[in-house]
Coordinates of C-alpha atoms (C1' of nucleotides) in Angstrom, one line a residue:
Chain A
M23 CA 125.2 60.9 95.0
P24 CA 127.2 57.9 96.2
Y25 CA 124.4 56.1 98.0
K26 CA 121.1 55.3 96.6
E27 CA 118.7 57.9 98.0
R28 CA 115.8 55.7 97.5
D29 CA 117.0 53.5 100.3
I30 CA 116.9 56.4 102.7
E31 CA 113.8 58.2 101.3
K32 CA 111.7 55.3 100.8
Q33 CA 111.3 54.4 104.5
Y34 CA 107.6 53.6 104.8
Y35 CA 106.2 51.5 107.5
T36 CA 103.1 49.3 107.4
I37 CA 100.4 49.7 110.0
G38 CA 101.5 46.4 111.6
E39 CA 105.0 47.8 112.0
V40 CA 103.8 51.0 113.6
A41 CA 101.5 49.0 115.8
A42 CA 104.3 46.8 117.0
Q43 CA 106.6 49.8 117.6
F44 CA 104.1 51.3 120.0
D45 CA 102.6 48.1 121.2
V46 CA 99.0 49.0 120.2
A47 CA 96.5 47.3 118.0
P48 CA 96.2 48.3 114.4
S49 CA 92.6 49.1 114.9
L50 CA 93.6 51.9 117.3
I51 CA 95.8 53.5 114.6
R52 CA 93.0 53.4 112.1
F53 CA 90.6 54.8 114.6
W54 CA 92.9 57.7 115.5
E55 CA 93.1 58.4 111.8
T56 CA 89.4 59.2 111.8
E57 CA 89.8 61.4 114.8
F58 CA 92.9 63.4 113.9
D59 CA 93.2 65.2 110.6
D60 CA 97.0 65.4 111.0
L61 CA 97.3 61.6 110.9
K62 CA 96.7 60.8 107.3
P63 CA 99.3 58.4 105.9
R64 CA 99.8 57.9 102.2
K65 CA 98.2 54.8 100.8
S66 CA 99.4 52.2 98.4
K67 CA 97.6 51.5 95.2
K68 CA 96.0 48.6 96.9
G69 CA 94.8 50.8 99.7
N70 CA 97.3 49.8 102.4
R71 CA 98.5 52.6 104.7
L72 CA 102.1 53.7 104.3
Y73 CA 103.6 55.6 107.3
S74 CA 106.4 58.0 106.7
P75 CA 108.8 59.0 109.6
Q76 CA 106.8 62.3 109.8
D77 CA 103.6 60.3 110.2
I78 CA 105.2 58.3 113.0
E79 CA 106.2 61.5 114.7
I80 CA 102.6 62.7 114.6
F81 CA 101.4 59.4 115.9
R82 CA 104.0 59.6 118.7
T83 CA 102.7 63.0 119.7
I84 CA 99.1 61.8 119.8
Y85 CA 100.2 58.7 121.7
H86 CA 102.0 60.9 124.2
L87 CA 99.0 63.1 124.8
V88 CA 96.3 60.5 125.0
K89 CA 98.1 57.5 126.6
E90 CA 100.7 59.2 128.7
R91 CA 99.3 62.6 129.6
G92 CA 95.7 61.5 129.9
Y93 CA 94.0 63.8 127.4
T94 CA 90.7 63.0 125.9
I95 CA 90.7 62.8 122.1
P96 CA 89.1 66.3 121.7
G97 CA 91.6 67.7 124.2
A98 CA 94.5 66.2 122.3
R99 CA 93.0 67.4 119.0
D100 CA 92.9 71.0 120.3
I101 CA 96.6 70.9 121.3
M102 CA 97.6 69.4 118.0
K103 CA 95.8 72.2 116.1
Q104 CA 97.0 75.1 118.2
R105 CA 100.5 73.9 118.9
G106 CA 102.4 76.4 116.8
P107 CA 100.3 79.5 117.5
Q108 CA 100.0 78.6 121.1
L109 CA 103.8 78.8 121.6
K110 CA 103.9 82.2 119.9
E111 CA 101.2 83.4 122.2
K112 CA 103.0 82.3 125.2
V113 CA 106.1 84.2 124.2
D114 CA 104.0 87.2 123.5
V115 CA 102.3 87.0 126.9
I116 CA 105.7 86.7 128.6
H117 CA 106.9 89.7 126.7
S118 CA 103.8 91.7 127.7
L119 CA 104.2 90.7 131.3
E120 CA 107.8 91.8 131.4
K121 CA 106.7 95.2 130.2
V122 CA 104.0 95.3 132.9
R123 CA 106.6 94.3 135.5
N124 CA 108.9 97.1 134.5
F125 CA 106.1 99.5 134.7
L126 CA 105.1 98.3 138.1
V127 CA 108.7 98.4 139.3
Q128 CA 108.9 102.0 138.1
L129 CA 105.6 102.7 139.8
R130 CA 106.8 101.4 143.1
K131 CA 109.9 103.6 142.9
E132 CA 107.8 106.6 142.4
L133 CA 105.5 105.6 145.3
D134 CA 108.6 105.1 147.5
V135 CA 109.5 108.7 147.0
A136 CA 106.3 109.5 149.0
G137 CA 108.0 107.8 152.1
K138 CA 105.7 104.9 152.5
Q139 CA 106.9 101.3 153.1
Q140 CA 106.0 98.5 150.8
P141 CA 106.2 94.9 151.9
G142 CA 107.9 92.8 149.3
G143 CA 105.6 90.3 147.5
G144 CA 106.5 87.1 145.7
A145 CA 105.3 86.5 142.1
Chain B
M48 CA 84.7 98.1 163.0
P49 CA 81.6 99.1 161.1
Y50 CA 81.0 95.8 159.2
K51 CA 80.8 92.4 160.7
E52 CA 84.0 90.6 159.7
R53 CA 82.2 87.2 160.1
D54 CA 80.2 88.0 157.0
I55 CA 83.4 88.0 155.0
E56 CA 85.3 85.2 156.8
K57 CA 82.5 82.8 157.0
Q58 CA 81.8 82.2 153.4
Y59 CA 80.6 78.7 153.0
Y60 CA 78.6 77.7 149.9
T61 CA 76.1 74.9 149.5
I62 CA 76.4 72.4 146.8
G63 CA 73.6 74.1 145.0
E64 CA 75.3 77.4 145.0
V65 CA 78.5 75.9 143.7
A66 CA 76.6 74.1 141.0
A67 CA 74.9 77.3 139.9
Q68 CA 78.2 79.2 139.9
F69 CA 79.8 76.7 137.5
D70 CA 76.6 75.8 135.7
V71 CA 76.8 72.1 136.5
A72 CA 74.6 69.6 138.2
P73 CA 75.1 68.9 141.9
S74 CA 75.5 65.2 141.0
L75 CA 78.6 66.1 139.0
I76 CA 80.1 67.7 142.1
R77 CA 79.3 64.7 144.3
F78 CA 80.7 62.4 141.6
W79 CA 84.0 64.3 141.4
E80 CA 84.2 64.1 145.1
T81 CA 84.5 60.3 144.8
E82 CA 87.1 60.7 142.1
F83 CA 89.4 63.4 143.5
D84 CA 90.7 63.1 147.0
D85 CA 91.5 66.8 147.1
L86 CA 87.8 67.7 146.8
K87 CA 86.5 67.0 150.2
P88 CA 84.4 69.8 151.6
R89 CA 83.5 70.1 155.3
K90 CA 80.1 68.9 156.2
S91 CA 77.4 70.4 158.5
K92 CA 76.0 68.5 161.5
K93 CA 73.2 67.4 159.3
G94 CA 75.6 66.2 156.6
N95 CA 75.3 68.9 154.1
R96 CA 78.4 69.9 152.2
L97 CA 80.0 73.2 153.0
Y98 CA 82.4 74.6 150.4
S99 CA 85.0 77.0 151.6
P100 CA 86.7 79.3 149.1
Q101 CA 89.6 76.9 149.0
D102 CA 87.3 74.1 148.1
I103 CA 85.9 76.2 145.3
E104 CA 89.4 76.9 144.1
I105 CA 90.1 73.1 144.0
F106 CA 86.8 72.6 142.1
R107 CA 87.7 75.3 139.7
T108 CA 91.0 73.6 139.0
I109 CA 89.4 70.3 138.3
Y110 CA 86.7 72.0 136.2
H111 CA 89.4 73.7 134.2
L112 CA 91.3 70.5 133.6
V113 CA 88.4 68.3 132.7
K114 CA 86.0 70.7 131.0
E115 CA 88.2 73.3 129.4
R116 CA 91.5 71.5 128.8
G117 CA 90.1 68.1 127.9
Y118 CA 91.7 65.8 130.4
T119 CA 90.3 62.5 131.4
I120 CA 89.5 62.1 135.0
P121 CA 92.6 59.9 135.6
G122 CA 94.7 62.4 133.7
A123 CA 93.4 65.3 135.8
R124 CA 93.9 63.3 138.9
D125 CA 97.6 62.7 138.0
I126 CA 98.1 66.4 137.6
M127 CA 96.4 67.2 140.8
K128 CA 98.6 64.8 142.7
Q129 CA 101.9 65.2 140.9
R130 CA 101.9 68.8 139.9
G131 CA 98.9 69.8 142.0
P132 CA 100.7 72.7 143.8
Q133 CA 102.3 74.0 140.6
L134 CA 99.1 73.9 138.6
K135 CA 97.2 75.6 141.4
E136 CA 99.8 78.3 141.3
K137 CA 99.3 78.8 137.6
V138 CA 95.6 79.1 138.0
D139 CA 96.0 81.5 140.9
V140 CA 98.4 83.5 138.8
I141 CA 95.9 83.8 136.0
H142 CA 93.2 85.0 138.4
S143 CA 95.6 87.4 140.1
L144 CA 96.6 88.8 136.8
E145 CA 93.0 89.3 135.8
K146 CA 92.5 91.3 138.9
V147 CA 95.7 93.3 138.3
R148 CA 94.5 94.0 134.8
N149 CA 91.3 95.4 136.0
F150 CA 93.2 97.5 138.5
L151 CA 95.4 98.8 135.7
V152 CA 92.5 99.6 133.5
Q153 CA 90.9 101.5 136.2
L154 CA 94.2 103.3 136.9
R155 CA 94.5 104.3 133.3
K156 CA 91.0 105.8 133.4
E157 CA 92.0 107.9 136.4
L158 CA 95.1 109.0 134.7
D159 CA 93.1 110.0 131.6
V160 CA 91.3 112.4 133.9
A161 CA 94.6 114.3 134.3
G162 CA 94.3 115.2 130.6
K163 CA 97.2 113.1 129.3
Q164 CA 96.7 110.8 126.3
Q165 CA 97.9 107.1 126.6
P166 CA 98.3 105.1 123.4
G167 CA 96.3 101.9 123.9
G168 CA 98.2 98.7 124.0
G169 CA 96.8 95.2 123.1
A170 CA 97.0 92.5 125.8
Chain C
dA168 C1' 105.5 28.6 83.8
dT169 C1' 101.4 28.0 86.0
dG170 C1' 97.4 26.7 88.7
dT171 C1' 96.2 26.7 93.7
dC172 C1' 96.6 26.1 98.4
dG173 C1' 97.4 28.4 102.5
dC174 C1' 99.1 31.8 105.4
dG175 C1' 99.8 36.4 107.0
dC176 C1' 98.6 41.0 106.6
dT177 C1' 95.5 44.3 105.4
dC178 C1' 91.0 46.4 104.6
dT179 C1' 86.1 48.2 106.1
dT180 C1' 82.1 47.6 108.9
dT181 C1' 79.9 46.5 113.0
dG182 C1' 79.8 45.3 118.0
dT183 C1' 80.7 46.6 122.8
dA184 C1' 82.8 47.3 127.6
dG185 C1' 83.4 50.9 130.4
dG186 C1' 83.8 56.0 131.5
dG187 C1' 81.2 59.8 133.0
dC188 C1' 77.8 61.2 134.7
dA189 C1' 72.1 61.6 135.5
dT190 C1' 68.0 60.0 137.5
dG191 C1' 65.0 58.1 140.8
dG192 C1' 63.8 56.3 145.4
dG193 C1' 63.6 56.8 150.3
dG194 C1' 64.9 59.7 154.1
dT195 C1' 66.1 64.2 157.1
dA196 C1' 66.4 69.0 158.5
dG197 C1' 64.7 73.8 158.2
Chain D
dC247 C1' 57.7 72.5 150.5
dT248 C1' 62.4 72.9 149.4
dA249 C1' 67.1 71.6 149.4
dC250 C1' 70.1 68.5 150.8
dC251 C1' 71.7 63.5 152.0
dC252 C1' 73.0 58.5 150.3
dC253 C1' 72.6 54.7 147.4
dA254 C1' 71.5 52.1 143.4
dT255 C1' 70.5 51.8 139.0
dG256 C1' 70.1 53.7 134.2
dC257 C1' 72.1 55.3 130.3
dC258 C1' 74.5 57.5 126.5
dC259 C1' 78.6 58.2 124.2
dT260 C1' 83.8 57.4 123.9
dA261 C1' 87.2 54.7 122.6
dC262 C1' 88.4 51.0 120.9
dA263 C1' 88.2 45.6 119.6
dA264 C1' 86.4 41.8 116.9
dA265 C1' 84.4 40.0 112.8
dG266 C1' 84.3 39.1 108.2
dA267 C1' 86.3 39.6 103.6
dG268 C1' 90.0 40.6 100.2
dC269 C1' 94.8 40.8 98.4
dG270 C1' 99.6 39.1 97.6
dC271 C1' 103.3 36.0 97.9
dG272 C1' 106.0 31.8 98.6
dA273 C1' 105.8 26.6 98.3
dC274 C1' 104.6 22.8 96.1
dA275 C1' 103.0 20.0 92.6
dT276 C1' 101.8 19.5 87.7

DNA sequence: ATGTCGCGCTCTTTGTAGGGCATGGGGTAG
DNA sequence: CTACCCCATGCCCTACAAAGAGCGCGACAT
């Protein structure tokens, strides 16, 4: 490896740097750490928090939900926990609904054979 | 016309009825009225609040955002104002789909009477 | 090279303004 | 007597901020 990987890997930020980056108080970051299980930075031997880029992404998500979208902390917590599965469920629901739609379209066809008129409806 | 249509059209609910329907205190409904411009029911000559079905839909949306999704009141207000129509559509779609589902369940029952077997599908 | 002073950053614990309603008083209509 | 009105005040958590104390590091003198 030509470049020292340590210089890339070892990007850890202090709580003060994170606070400055988001323009919030360090106390807020520590408080959120007690509220969100996902936000648990590594700690130095001394006990200082060390934030990895992943930790910062997590913080950014929480910041977005709480400060920009206006979620309560419990509301944001729920989203953080069910983010992955939630997306899969949505896809499944859409897939189910497409099946239902095809069924209903077919049903309408069959009903049309009976000669009745059906006003078109928007979804 | 055998039944009086007025009984269907003229559905206004008192604050007590709405409160019971959602299992909340009337004071909460009055408080939200001061917080959400969209929630402004008609009032009787005496001054009592009269909630139309549309008013109840609005209340249901707010209830959904604040109590089930975990939005703060400002957060819910933003959604009501910026994406209000879109969100209302979503909620309406969900309720419509629930009705459709019930209809389909009933339909399957009736089809079962014809002697055919239908493999059950998960929703 | 080594005490030590001071400064900046961090830590944990404790304090607190305000958000989000509930409650109580005084009144009206049915 | 009950259910509603309005208004004011009460009040309990939520969501942080401030207080107090402990490192670590450079500067400066010894």
